[in-house]
Structures are given as C-alpha cells and as structure tokens.
C-alpha cells in the first residue's frame, strides 16, 4: 500500500511527509478492518482506495479556497471522505467537523481520529436538516464539503445553511454533476447561494472524471430552510416553472 500510495500521490502532484503517508496507510488498514464488521464503503482494493477515496478527497485542495484558521464541515462524511484525507494534509491549519446521520460511522471516525492523532476534529452525529437550524452550527463554517450524499438541489438545502455568508460550499460530483446543476438554479436562489465555478479534474490517467461545484454563500439562508428531516428529499427545491 505504502509504495503504491507514494507513487500515486506523486503522479497527481501531492507532496506528503513520511508521517502523513503513514497516516494514510493506517487509515486504509482501519477501513478494511472495520468494513468487515460494519458497512463503511463498497471500495476495498488498494488502487480504488487510493484513487476513489484518498486522491479524490484531496482534489478539494485544488479549488483554491482553503486558508489557515478555517472552520470546515464535511456533511454526510460516511467513512470520512473527503474530511479525513484533507485533515491529514492540512493538519492543524483547519478545524474540522465530521458530520453524519449514522452513529456507527461516527464511532468509527472517532477511533480513526484518535489512532491518527488528528487534532481539532469533532465527530458529530446528527441529521443536516436538524443541525442546520442549531445556532452553534448554522452559518458557522467557512467551508462546507459533501461527497455522494444527495442530488445537488437536495444537497444545497442540507449544506448551505451551515455556510457563513462569504464562505463556500464544495459539492464533489462525477460527470452527472452537470445535469444536477441545471436543476439547481431555484435552490441556489432560495438558499442564498451563487454558483462561482465548476472545476473539472481527471484522475489516474483520465480514468475518473470528477467535478467540484463551487458555490459561494452570498446571502443569509431564510429561517424556513432547511425544512424538516426527509422533506428536502421528498420535495426538492426545483422550480416547476420553465
Ligand atoms: N461522503 C462519503 C463518501 O463520499 O464516501 C459518504 C457517502 S455515503 C453514500 C452518504 C452518507 O451521508 C452516509 O454516511 C449517510 O449516513 C449520510 N447522510 C445522508 N443523509 C444525511 C443527512 N440528512 N444528514 C447527515 N448525514 C446524512
């Protein structure tokens, strides 16, 4: 794992210390070990873990929005993606909240955070629809990240309430992101978001195409959002008007 990982990181333009590479190796061991006991990820082979989890997560850094001292939340982090790889690289430069609605995954993440000795990380169990209304979380984060949680119009309602005005939400998508973006004008307008840019990346000799949709929070999210748990998914903010 260590050799393959070092080569892949180098190929994709990331330079890491030995300690950081060791942390990725320990993380992949824990992922494989705990995946036998609970459903963490469908991705298990070394190459897939390296590209589809680790390097994919690190692509966020190429958007250019990360700054020292930022508060970052990873919504629907699952087994820790993109949050954990970013924290391994950025170390104490960011304060990170790993947020998920499944308690078992949060327990796993706390174990990973302890084993990797990652400081300034909060593992929080809850639903975005509930926590997006709590003062301590609402409009408190400089950067909000999410990968593989919901289609964009739904995801915007789950994520934008966490974002400070002037902050950014990065939605990590595959090529399907373009289509989802076409359906998202109404949600953006309702929630105080503005599309800033879409970054397209290719990983592993163009095997994987990835999109990161960069949304700036330009205005406060009205108090009525997010709606109650389950409603954003049942009635996404998609205008019926053409
Ligand atoms: N982001 C990870 C990744 O890319 O590997 C996990 C993706 S997994 C398909 C989606 C995760 O989002 C699950 O762990 C699920 O529990 C969480 N999730 C779904 N809806 C959520 C909600 N409303 N609030 C918080 N977490 C949610």
Coordinates of N, CA and C and ligand atoms in Angstrom, one line a residue:
X1 N 0.8 -1.2 0.0 CA 0.0 0.0 0.0 C 0.9 1.3 0.0
X2 N 1.9 1.3 0.9 CA 2.7 2.5 1.0 C 3.4 2.9 -0.3
X3 N 3.9 1.9 -1.0 CA 4.6 2.3 -2.3 C 3.6 2.8 -3.3
X4 N 2.5 2.0 -3.5 CA 1.5 2.4 -4.5 C 1.0 3.8 -4.2
X5 N 0.8 4.1 -2.9 CA 0.2 5.4 -2.5 C 1.2 6.5 -2.8
X6 N 2.5 6.3 -2.4 CA 3.5 7.3 -2.7 C 3.6 7.6 -4.1
X7 N 3.6 6.6 -5.0 CA 3.7 6.8 -6.4 C 2.5 7.6 -6.9
X8 N 1.3 7.2 -6.5 CA 0.0 7.8 -7.0 C 0.0 9.3 -6.5
X9 N 0.4 9.6 -5.3 CA 0.3 11.0 -4.8 C 1.3 11.8 -5.6
X10 N 2.4 11.3 -5.9 CA 3.4 12.0 -6.6 C 2.9 12.3 -8.0
X11 N 2.3 11.3 -8.7 CA 1.8 11.4 -10.0 C 0.7 12.5 -10.1
X12 N -0.1 12.6 -9.1 CA -1.2 13.5 -9.1 C -0.8 14.9 -8.5
X13 N 0.5 15.0 -8.2 CA 1.0 16.4 -7.8 C 0.9 16.7 -6.3
X14 N 0.8 15.7 -5.4 CA 0.8 16.0 -4.0 C 2.1 15.5 -3.3
X15 N 2.7 16.4 -2.5 CA 3.9 16.0 -1.8 C 3.6 15.9 -0.3
X16 N 3.8 14.7 0.2 CA 3.5 14.5 1.6 C 4.7 14.1 2.4
X17 N 4.7 14.3 3.7 CA 5.8 13.8 4.6 C 5.6 12.3 4.8
X18 N 6.6 11.7 5.4 CA 6.5 10.3 5.7 C 5.4 10.0 6.7
X19 N 5.3 10.9 7.7 CA 4.3 10.8 8.7 C 2.9 10.8 8.1
X20 N 2.7 11.7 7.2 CA 1.4 11.8 6.5 C 1.1 10.6 5.7
X21 N 2.1 10.1 5.0 CA 1.8 8.8 4.2 C 1.5 7.7 5.2
X22 N 2.2 7.6 6.3 CA 1.9 6.5 7.3 C 0.5 6.7 7.8
X23 N 0.0 7.9 8.0 CA -1.4 8.1 8.5 C -2.4 7.5 7.4
X24 N -2.1 7.8 6.1 CA -3.0 7.2 5.1 C -3.0 5.7 5.1
X25 N -1.8 5.1 5.4 CA -1.7 3.6 5.4 C -2.4 3.1 6.6
X26 N -2.3 3.7 7.7 CA -3.1 3.3 8.9 C -4.6 3.4 8.7
X27 N -5.0 4.5 8.0 CA -6.4 4.8 7.7 C -6.9 3.7 6.8
X28 N -6.2 3.3 5.8 CA -6.7 2.2 4.9 C -6.8 0.9 5.6
X29 N -5.8 0.6 6.5 CA -5.9 -0.6 7.3 C -7.2 -0.6 8.2
X30 N -7.5 0.5 8.8 CA -8.6 0.6 9.7 C -9.9 0.4 8.9
X31 N -9.9 1.1 7.7 CA -11.1 1.0 6.8 C -11.4 -0.5 6.4
X32 N -10.3 -1.2 6.0 CA -10.5 -2.6 5.6 C -11.0 -3.4 6.8
X33 N -10.3 -3.2 7.9 CA -10.6 -4.0 9.1 C -12.1 -3.8 9.6
X34 N -12.5 -2.5 9.7 CA -13.8 -2.2 10.2 C -14.9 -2.5 9.1
X35 N -14.5 -2.5 7.9 CA -15.5 -2.7 6.8 C -16.1 -4.2 6.9
X36 N -15.3 -5.0 7.6 CA -15.8 -6.4 7.8 C -16.9 -6.5 8.9
X37 N -16.8 -5.5 9.8 CA -17.8 -5.5 10.9 C -19.0 -4.6 10.6
X38 N -18.8 -3.6 9.8 CA -19.9 -2.7 9.5 C -19.8 -2.2 8.1
X39 N -20.9 -1.7 7.6 CA -20.9 -1.2 6.2 C -20.4 0.2 6.1
X40 N -19.1 0.2 5.7 CA -18.4 1.6 5.6 C -18.3 2.0 4.2
X41 N -17.8 1.1 3.3 CA -17.6 1.5 1.9 C -17.6 0.3 1.0
X42 N -18.0 0.5 -0.2 CA -18.0 -0.6 -1.2 C -16.6 -0.7 -1.8
X43 N -15.8 0.3 -1.6 CA -14.5 0.3 -2.2 C -13.5 -0.3 -1.3
X44 N -12.8 -1.4 -1.8 CA -11.9 -2.1 -0.8 C -10.5 -2.4 -1.4
X45 N -10.3 -2.4 -2.7 CA -9.0 -2.7 -3.2 C -8.1 -1.5 -3.0
X46 N -6.8 -1.8 -2.9 CA -5.8 -0.7 -2.7 C -5.9 0.4 -3.7
X47 N -5.9 0.1 -5.0 CA -5.9 1.1 -6.0 C -7.1 2.0 -5.9
X48 N -8.3 1.3 -5.7 CA -9.5 2.0 -5.6 C -9.5 2.9 -4.4
X49 N -9.0 2.4 -3.3 CA -9.0 3.3 -2.0 C -8.1 4.5 -2.3
X50 N -7.0 4.3 -3.0 CA -6.0 5.4 -3.2 C -6.7 6.4 -4.1
X51 N -7.3 6.0 -5.2 CA -7.8 7.0 -6.2 C -9.2 7.5 -5.8
X52 N -10.1 6.5 -5.6 CA -11.5 6.9 -5.4 C -11.8 7.5 -4.1
X53 N -11.0 7.2 -3.1 CA -11.2 7.8 -1.8 C -10.1 8.9 -1.5
X54 N -8.9 8.5 -1.4 CA -7.8 9.4 -0.9 C -7.6 10.6 -1.9
X55 N -7.2 10.2 -3.1 CA -6.9 11.3 -4.1 C -8.1 12.1 -4.5
X56 N -9.2 11.5 -4.6 CA -10.5 12.2 -4.9 C -10.7 13.2 -3.8
X57 N -10.6 12.9 -2.6 CA -10.8 13.8 -1.5 C -9.9 15.0 -1.6
X58 N -8.6 14.7 -1.9 CA -7.6 15.8 -1.9 C -7.8 16.8 -3.0
X59 N -8.6 16.4 -4.0 CA -8.9 17.3 -5.1 C -9.5 18.6 -4.7
X60 N -10.2 18.6 -3.5 CA -10.8 19.8 -2.9 C -9.7 20.9 -2.8
X61 N -8.5 20.5 -2.5 CA -7.5 21.5 -2.2 C -7.2 22.3 -3.5
X62 N -7.5 21.7 -4.7 CA -7.2 22.4 -5.9 C -8.2 23.5 -6.3
X63 N -9.3 23.6 -5.5 CA -10.2 24.7 -5.8 C -9.7 26.0 -5.3
X64 N -8.7 26.0 -4.4 CA -8.1 27.3 -4.0 C -8.7 28.0 -2.9
X65 N -9.7 27.4 -2.2 CA -10.4 28.1 -1.1 C -9.9 27.9 0.3
X66 N -9.0 26.9 0.5 CA -8.5 26.6 1.8 C -7.5 27.6 2.3
X67 N -7.8 28.1 3.6 CA -6.9 29.0 4.3 C -6.7 28.6 5.7
X68 N -5.5 28.9 6.3 CA -5.3 28.6 7.7 C -6.4 29.2 8.6
X69 N -6.8 28.5 9.6 CA -7.7 29.0 10.6 C -9.2 28.8 10.2
X70 N -9.5 28.2 9.1 CA -10.9 28.0 8.7 C -11.6 26.9 9.5
X71 N -12.9 27.1 9.6 CA -13.8 26.1 10.2 C -14.4 25.3 9.0
X72 N -14.2 24.0 9.0 CA -14.7 23.2 7.8 C -15.6 22.1 8.3
X73 N -16.7 21.9 7.6 CA -17.6 20.8 7.9 C -17.8 19.9 6.7
X74 N -17.7 18.5 7.0 CA -17.9 17.5 5.9 C -19.2 16.9 6.2
X75 N -20.3 17.2 5.4 CA -21.6 16.8 5.7 C -21.9 15.4 5.0
X76 N -22.3 14.4 5.8 CA -22.5 13.1 5.3 C -21.2 12.5 5.0
X77 N -20.3 12.5 5.9 CA -18.9 12.1 5.7 C -18.7 10.6 5.6
X78 N -19.7 9.8 6.0 CA -19.6 8.4 5.9 C -18.3 7.8 6.6
X79 N -17.4 7.2 5.8 CA -16.2 6.7 6.4 C -15.1 7.7 6.4
X80 N -15.5 9.0 6.3 CA -14.5 10.1 6.4 C -14.0 10.8 5.2
X81 N -14.9 10.8 4.1 CA -14.5 11.4 2.8 C -15.4 12.5 2.4
X82 N -14.8 13.6 2.1 CA -13.4 13.9 1.9 C -12.6 14.4 3.2
X83 N -13.3 14.4 4.4 CA -12.7 15.1 5.5 C -11.4 14.6 6.0
X84 N -11.3 13.2 6.2 CA -10.0 12.7 6.9 C -8.8 13.0 6.0
X85 N -8.8 12.6 4.7 CA -7.6 12.9 3.9 C -7.2 14.4 3.9
X86 N -8.2 15.3 3.9 CA -7.9 16.7 3.9 C -7.2 17.1 5.2
X87 N -7.7 16.5 6.3 CA -7.2 16.8 7.6 C -5.7 16.2 7.8
X88 N -5.5 15.1 7.2 CA -4.1 14.5 7.2 C -3.2 15.5 6.6
X89 N -3.6 16.1 5.4 CA -2.7 17.0 4.7 C -2.6 18.4 5.4
X90 N -3.8 18.9 5.9 CA -3.8 20.3 6.4 C -3.4 20.4 7.8
X91 N -3.5 19.2 8.5 CA -3.1 19.1 9.9 C -3.8 20.2 10.8
X92 N -3.0 21.0 11.5 CA -3.7 21.9 12.5 C -4.1 23.2 11.8
X93 N -4.1 23.3 10.4 CA -4.4 24.5 9.8 C -5.9 24.7 9.7
X94 N -6.7 23.6 9.9 CA -8.2 23.8 9.8 C -8.8 23.1 11.1
X95 N -10.0 23.6 11.4 CA -10.8 22.9 12.5 C -11.9 22.2 11.7
X96 N -11.9 20.9 11.9 CA -12.8 20.1 11.1 C -13.9 19.4 11.8
X97 N -15.2 19.5 11.3 CA -16.3 18.7 11.9 C -16.7 17.7 10.9
X98 N -16.7 16.4 11.3 CA -17.1 15.3 10.5 C -18.5 15.0 11.0
X99 N -19.5 15.1 10.0 CA -20.9 15.1 10.4 C -21.6 14.0 9.7
X100 N -22.3 13.1 10.4 CA -23.1 12.1 9.7 C -24.3 11.6 10.5
X101 N -25.3 11.1 9.8 CA -26.6 10.7 10.5 C -26.5 9.3 11.0
X102 N -25.4 8.6 10.8 CA -25.3 7.2 11.2 C -24.3 7.1 12.4
X103 N -24.8 6.8 13.6 CA -23.9 6.8 14.8 C -22.7 5.8 14.6
X104 N -22.9 4.7 14.0 CA -21.8 3.7 13.9 C -20.7 4.2 13.1
X105 N -21.0 5.0 12.1 CA -19.9 5.6 11.3 C -19.2 6.7 12.1
X106 N -19.9 7.4 12.9 CA -19.3 8.4 13.7 C -18.4 7.8 14.8
X107 N -18.8 6.6 15.3 CA -17.9 5.9 16.3 C -16.6 5.4 15.6
X108 N -16.8 4.9 14.4 CA -15.6 4.5 13.6 C -14.7 5.7 13.4
X109 N -15.2 6.8 13.0 CA -14.4 8.0 12.7 C -13.7 8.5 14.0
X110 N -14.3 8.4 15.1 CA -13.7 8.9 16.4 C -12.4 8.0 16.6
X111 N -12.6 6.7 16.3 CA -11.5 5.8 16.5 C -10.3 6.1 15.6
X112 N -10.7 6.5 14.3 CA -9.6 6.9 13.3 C -8.9 8.1 13.8
X113 N -9.7 9.1 14.2 CA -9.2 10.4 14.6 C -8.2 10.2 15.8
X114 N -8.6 9.3 16.7 CA -7.7 9.0 17.9 C -6.4 8.3 17.4
X115 N -6.6 7.3 16.6 CA -5.4 6.5 16.2 C -4.4 7.3 15.3
X116 N -5.0 8.2 14.5 CA -4.1 9.1 13.7 C -3.6 10.3 14.4
X117 N -4.1 10.5 15.6 CA -3.8 11.7 16.4 C -4.0 13.0 15.7
X118 N -5.2 13.0 15.1 CA -5.7 14.2 14.4 C -6.3 15.2 15.4
X119 N -5.7 16.4 15.5 CA -6.2 17.4 16.5 C -7.2 18.3 15.9
X120 N -8.1 18.8 16.7 CA -9.1 19.8 16.3 C -10.1 19.2 15.3
X121 N -10.6 18.0 15.6 CA -11.6 17.4 14.8 C -12.8 17.0 15.7
X122 N -14.0 17.3 15.3 CA -15.2 17.0 16.0 C -16.0 16.0 15.2
X123 N -16.3 14.8 15.8 CA -17.1 13.8 15.1 C -18.5 14.0 15.7
X124 N -19.4 14.3 14.8 CA -20.8 14.7 15.3 C -21.8 13.9 14.6
X125 N -22.7 13.3 15.4 CA -23.8 12.5 14.9 C -25.1 13.4 14.8
X126 N -25.7 13.4 13.6 CA -27.0 14.1 13.5 C -27.4 14.2 12.1
X127 N -28.6 14.8 11.9 CA -29.1 15.0 10.5 C -28.9 16.4 10.2
X128 N -28.5 16.6 8.9 CA -28.3 18.0 8.5 C -29.5 18.9 8.6
X129 N -30.7 18.3 8.4 CA -31.9 19.1 8.5 C -32.1 19.6 9.9
X130 N -31.7 18.9 10.9 CA -31.8 19.3 12.3 C -30.7 20.3 12.7
X131 N -29.5 19.9 12.4 CA -28.3 20.7 12.9 C -28.2 22.0 12.1
X132 N -28.7 22.0 10.9 CA -28.7 23.3 10.1 C -29.5 24.4 10.8
X133 N -30.3 24.0 11.8 CA -31.1 25.0 12.4 C -30.5 25.5 13.8
X134 N -29.6 24.7 14.3 CA -29.0 25.0 15.6 C -28.0 26.1 15.5
X135 N -28.1 27.1 16.4 CA -27.3 28.3 16.3 C -25.8 28.0 16.3
X136 N -25.3 27.0 17.0 CA -23.9 26.6 17.1 C -23.4 26.1 15.8
X137 N -24.3 25.7 14.9 CA -23.8 25.1 13.6 C -24.3 26.0 12.4
X138 N -25.4 26.7 12.6 CA -25.9 27.5 11.4 C -25.1 28.6 11.0
X139 N -24.7 28.7 9.8 CA -23.9 29.8 9.2 C -22.6 30.0 10.0
X140 N -21.9 28.9 10.4 CA -20.7 29.0 11.3 C -19.5 28.5 10.5
X141 N -19.6 28.0 9.3 CA -18.4 27.3 8.7 C -18.0 28.1 7.5
X142 N -16.6 28.2 7.3 CA -16.1 28.9 6.2 C -16.2 28.1 4.9
X143 N -16.0 26.8 5.1 CA -16.1 25.8 4.0 C -17.0 24.6 4.4
X144 N -17.9 24.3 3.5 CA -18.8 23.2 3.7 C -18.5 22.2 2.5
X145 N -18.3 20.9 2.9 CA -17.9 19.9 1.8 C -18.9 18.8 1.9
X146 N -19.2 18.2 0.7 CA -20.0 17.0 0.7 C -19.7 16.2 -0.5
X147 N -19.7 14.9 -0.3 CA -19.5 14.0 -1.5 C -20.5 12.8 -1.4
X148 N -21.2 12.5 -2.5 CA -22.0 11.4 -2.6 C -23.1 11.3 -1.5
X149 N -23.8 12.4 -1.2 CA -24.8 12.4 -0.2 C -26.2 12.5 -0.8
X150 N -26.4 13.4 -1.8 CA -27.7 13.6 -2.4 C -27.5 14.3 -3.7
X151 N -28.6 14.4 -4.5 CA -28.6 15.2 -5.8 C -28.4 16.6 -5.4
X152 N -27.9 17.4 -6.3 CA -27.5 18.8 -5.9 C -28.6 19.7 -5.3
X153 N -29.8 19.7 -5.9 CA -30.8 20.6 -5.4 C -31.2 20.2 -3.9
X154 N -31.1 18.9 -3.6 CA -31.3 18.5 -2.2 C -30.1 18.8 -1.3
X155 N -29.0 18.5 -1.9 CA -27.7 18.7 -1.1 C -27.5 20.2 -0.7
X156 N -27.9 21.1 -1.6 CA -27.8 22.5 -1.3 C -28.6 22.9 -0.1
X157 N -29.8 22.3 0.0 CA -30.6 22.6 1.2 C -30.0 22.0 2.5
X158 N -29.3 20.9 2.4 CA -28.7 20.2 3.5 C -27.4 21.0 3.9
X159 N -26.7 21.6 2.9 CA -25.4 22.1 3.2 C -25.3 23.6 3.4
X160 N -26.0 24.4 2.5 CA -25.8 25.8 2.6 C -26.2 26.5 3.9
X161 N -27.2 25.9 4.7 CA -27.4 26.5 6.0 C -26.2 26.5 6.9
X162 N -25.3 25.6 6.7 CA -24.1 25.6 7.6 C -23.0 26.6 7.2
X163 N -23.2 27.2 6.0 CA -22.1 28.0 5.5 C -22.3 29.5 5.9
X164 N -21.2 30.1 6.3 CA -21.2 31.5 6.6 C -21.4 32.3 5.3
X165 N -22.0 33.5 5.4 CA -22.1 34.4 4.3 C -20.6 34.8 3.9
X166 N -20.3 34.6 2.7 CA -18.9 34.9 2.2 C -18.1 33.6 2.2
X167 N -18.6 32.5 2.7 CA -18.0 31.2 2.7 C -18.3 30.4 1.4
X168 N -17.8 29.2 1.3 CA -18.1 28.4 0.1 C -18.6 27.0 0.4
X169 N -19.4 26.5 -0.4 CA -19.8 25.1 -0.4 C -19.2 24.4 -1.6
X170 N -18.5 23.3 -1.4 CA -17.9 22.5 -2.5 C -18.6 21.2 -2.6
X171 N -19.4 21.0 -3.7 CA -20.1 19.7 -3.9 C -19.3 18.8 -4.8
X172 N -18.9 17.7 -4.3 CA -18.0 16.8 -5.1 C -18.8 15.8 -5.9
X173 N -18.7 15.8 -7.2 CA -19.6 15.1 -8.0 C -18.8 14.4 -9.1
X174 N -19.5 13.4 -9.8 CA -18.9 12.8 -11.0 C -19.5 13.6 -12.2
X175 N -19.4 13.1 -13.4 CA -19.9 13.8 -14.6 C -21.4 14.2 -14.5
X176 N -22.2 13.4 -13.7 CA -23.6 13.7 -13.5 C -23.9 15.0 -12.9
X177 N -22.8 15.6 -12.3 CA -23.0 16.9 -11.6 C -23.5 18.0 -12.5
X178 N -23.1 17.9 -13.8 CA -23.5 19.0 -14.8 C -25.1 19.0 -14.9
X179 N -25.6 17.9 -15.0 CA -27.1 17.8 -15.2 C -27.8 18.3 -13.9
X180 N -27.2 17.9 -12.8 CA -27.8 18.3 -11.5 C -27.7 19.8 -11.3
X181 N -26.7 20.4 -11.8 CA -26.5 21.8 -11.7 C -27.6 22.5 -12.5
X182 N -28.0 22.0 -13.6 CA -29.1 22.6 -14.4 C -30.4 22.6 -13.6
X183 N -30.6 21.7 -12.7 CA -31.8 21.7 -11.9 C -31.7 22.5 -10.6
X184 N -30.6 23.2 -10.4 CA -30.3 23.8 -9.1 C -30.5 25.3 -9.0
X185 N -30.9 26.0 -10.1 CA -31.0 27.4 -10.0 C -31.9 27.9 -8.9
X186 N -33.1 27.2 -8.9 CA -34.1 27.6 -7.9 C -33.6 27.5 -6.5
X187 N -33.0 26.3 -6.2 CA -32.4 26.0 -4.9 C -31.4 27.1 -4.5
X188 N -30.5 27.4 -5.4 CA -29.4 28.3 -5.2 C -30.0 29.7 -4.8
X189 N -31.0 30.1 -5.5 CA -31.6 31.4 -5.3 C -32.4 31.4 -4.0
X190 N -33.1 30.3 -3.6 CA -33.8 30.3 -2.4 C -32.9 30.3 -1.1
X191 N -31.8 29.7 -1.3 CA -30.9 29.4 -0.1 C -29.8 30.4 0.1
X192 N -29.6 31.3 -0.8 CA -28.6 32.3 -0.6 C -27.3 31.9 -1.2
X193 N -27.3 31.1 -2.3 CA -26.1 30.6 -2.9 C -25.9 31.1 -4.3
X194 N -24.7 31.2 -4.8 CA -24.4 31.7 -6.1 C -23.3 30.8 -6.7
X195 N -23.6 30.2 -7.9 CA -22.6 29.4 -8.5 C -21.3 30.2 -8.8
X196 N -20.2 29.8 -8.3 CA -18.9 30.6 -8.5 C -18.2 30.0 -9.7
X197 N -17.9 28.7 -9.7 CA -17.3 28.0 -10.8 C -17.4 26.5 -10.6
X198 N -17.1 25.8 -11.7 CA -17.1 24.3 -11.7 C -15.7 23.9 -12.1
X199 N -15.1 23.1 -11.2 CA -13.7 22.6 -11.6 C -13.8 21.2 -12.0
X200 N -13.2 20.9 -13.2 CA -13.2 19.5 -13.7 C -11.8 18.9 -13.5
X201 N -11.8 17.7 -13.0 CA -10.5 17.0 -12.8 C -10.5 15.6 -13.4
X202 N -9.4 15.1 -13.8 CA -9.3 13.7 -14.2 C -8.2 13.1 -13.3
X203 N -8.6 11.8 -12.9 CA -7.6 11.1 -12.0 C -7.2 9.8 -12.7
X204 N -6.0 9.3 -12.3 CA -5.5 8.1 -12.8 C -5.5 7.9 -14.3
X205 N -4.7 8.7 -15.0 CA -4.7 8.7 -16.5 C -6.1 8.8 -17.1
X206 N -6.8 9.8 -16.6 CA -8.2 10.1 -17.2 C -9.2 9.0 -17.0
X207 N -8.9 8.1 -16.0 CA -9.9 7.0 -15.8 C -11.2 7.6 -15.1
X208 N -11.0 8.5 -14.2 CA -12.1 9.1 -13.5 C -12.2 10.6 -13.7
X209 N -13.5 10.9 -14.1 CA -13.7 12.4 -14.3 C -14.5 12.9 -13.1
X210 N -14.0 13.9 -12.5 CA -14.6 14.4 -11.3 C -15.0 15.9 -11.4
X211 N -16.1 16.3 -10.9 CA -16.5 17.7 -10.9 C -16.5 18.2 -9.5
X212 N -16.0 19.4 -9.2 CA -16.3 20.1 -7.9 C -17.1 21.3 -8.2
X213 N -18.3 21.4 -7.7 CA -19.2 22.5 -8.0 C -19.0 23.5 -6.8
X214 N -18.5 24.7 -7.1 CA -18.1 25.7 -6.1 C -19.3 26.7 -6.0
X215 N -19.9 26.7 -4.8 CA -21.0 27.6 -4.6 C -20.6 28.6 -3.5
X216 N -20.8 29.9 -3.8 CA -20.5 30.9 -2.8 C -21.8 31.3 -2.0
X217 N -21.6 31.4 -0.7 CA -22.8 31.8 0.1 C -22.8 33.4 0.0
X218 N -23.8 33.9 -0.7 CA -23.8 35.3 -0.9 C -24.9 36.0 0.0
X219 N -25.8 35.3 0.5 CA -26.8 35.9 1.4 C -27.3 34.9 2.4
X220 N -27.9 35.4 3.5 CA -28.3 34.5 4.6 C -29.4 33.5 4.1
X221 N -29.4 32.3 4.6 CA -30.4 31.4 4.2 C -31.6 31.7 5.1
X222 N -32.8 31.9 4.4 CA -34.0 32.2 5.2 C -34.3 31.1 6.3
X223 N -34.9 31.5 7.4 CA -35.1 30.7 8.5 C -35.9 29.4 8.2
X224 N -36.7 29.5 7.2 CA -37.6 28.3 6.9 C -36.8 27.1 6.3
X225 N -35.5 27.3 6.0 CA -34.6 26.2 5.5 C -33.5 25.9 6.5
X226 N -33.1 24.7 6.6 CA -33.6 23.5 5.9 C -35.0 23.1 6.5
X227 N -35.8 22.5 5.6 CA -37.1 22.1 6.1 C -36.9 20.8 6.9
X228 N -38.0 20.3 7.5 CA -37.9 19.1 8.4 C -37.3 17.9 7.8
X229 N -36.7 17.1 8.6 CA -36.0 15.9 8.1 C -36.8 15.1 7.1
X230 N -36.3 14.8 6.0 CA -37.0 14.0 5.0 C -37.6 14.8 3.9
X231 N -38.0 16.1 4.2 CA -38.7 16.9 3.3 C -37.8 17.3 2.1
X232 N -36.6 17.7 2.3 CA -35.7 18.1 1.2 C -35.6 17.0 0.1
X233 N -35.6 15.8 0.6 CA -35.5 14.6 -0.3 C -36.9 14.4 -1.0
X234 N -37.9 14.5 -0.3 CA -39.3 14.3 -0.8 C -39.7 15.4 -1.8
X235 N -39.4 16.6 -1.4 CA -39.9 17.8 -2.2 C -38.7 18.7 -2.5
X236 N -37.8 18.2 -3.3 CA -36.6 19.0 -3.6 C -36.9 20.4 -4.1
X237 N -36.1 21.4 -3.9 CA -36.3 22.8 -4.3 C -36.0 22.9 -5.8
X238 N -36.9 22.4 -6.6 CA -36.8 22.5 -8.0 C -38.0 23.3 -8.5
X239 N -37.8 24.4 -9.2 CA -39.0 25.2 -9.6 C -39.7 24.4 -10.7
X240 N -41.1 24.5 -10.7 CA -41.8 23.9 -11.8 C -41.9 24.8 -13.0
X241 N -41.5 26.0 -12.8 CA -41.5 27.0 -14.0 C -40.4 26.6 -14.9
X242 N -40.6 26.8 -16.2 CA -39.6 26.6 -17.2 C -38.7 27.8 -17.2
Ligands
LIG1 N1 -19.1 11.3 1.9 C1 -18.8 9.8 2.0 C2 -18.1 9.3 0.7 O1 -18.2 10.0 -0.3 O2 -17.6 8.2 0.8 C3 -20.1 9.0 2.3 C4 -21.1 8.9 1.3 S1 -22.5 7.9 1.7 C5 -23.1 7.4 0.2 C6 -23.6 9.1 2.3 C7 -23.5 9.5 3.8 O3 -24.4 10.6 4.1 C8 -24.0 8.3 4.7 O4 -22.9 8.0 5.6 C9 -25.2 8.8 5.3 O5 -25.4 8.4 6.7 C10 -25.0 10.4 5.3 N2 -26.3 11.2 5.2 C11 -27.3 11.0 4.4 N3 -28.2 11.9 4.6 C12 -27.8 12.7 5.6 C13 -28.4 13.8 6.4 N4 -29.6 14.2 6.0 N5 -27.7 14.3 7.4 C14 -26.5 13.8 7.7 N6 -25.9 12.8 7.1 C15 -26.6 12.2 6.0

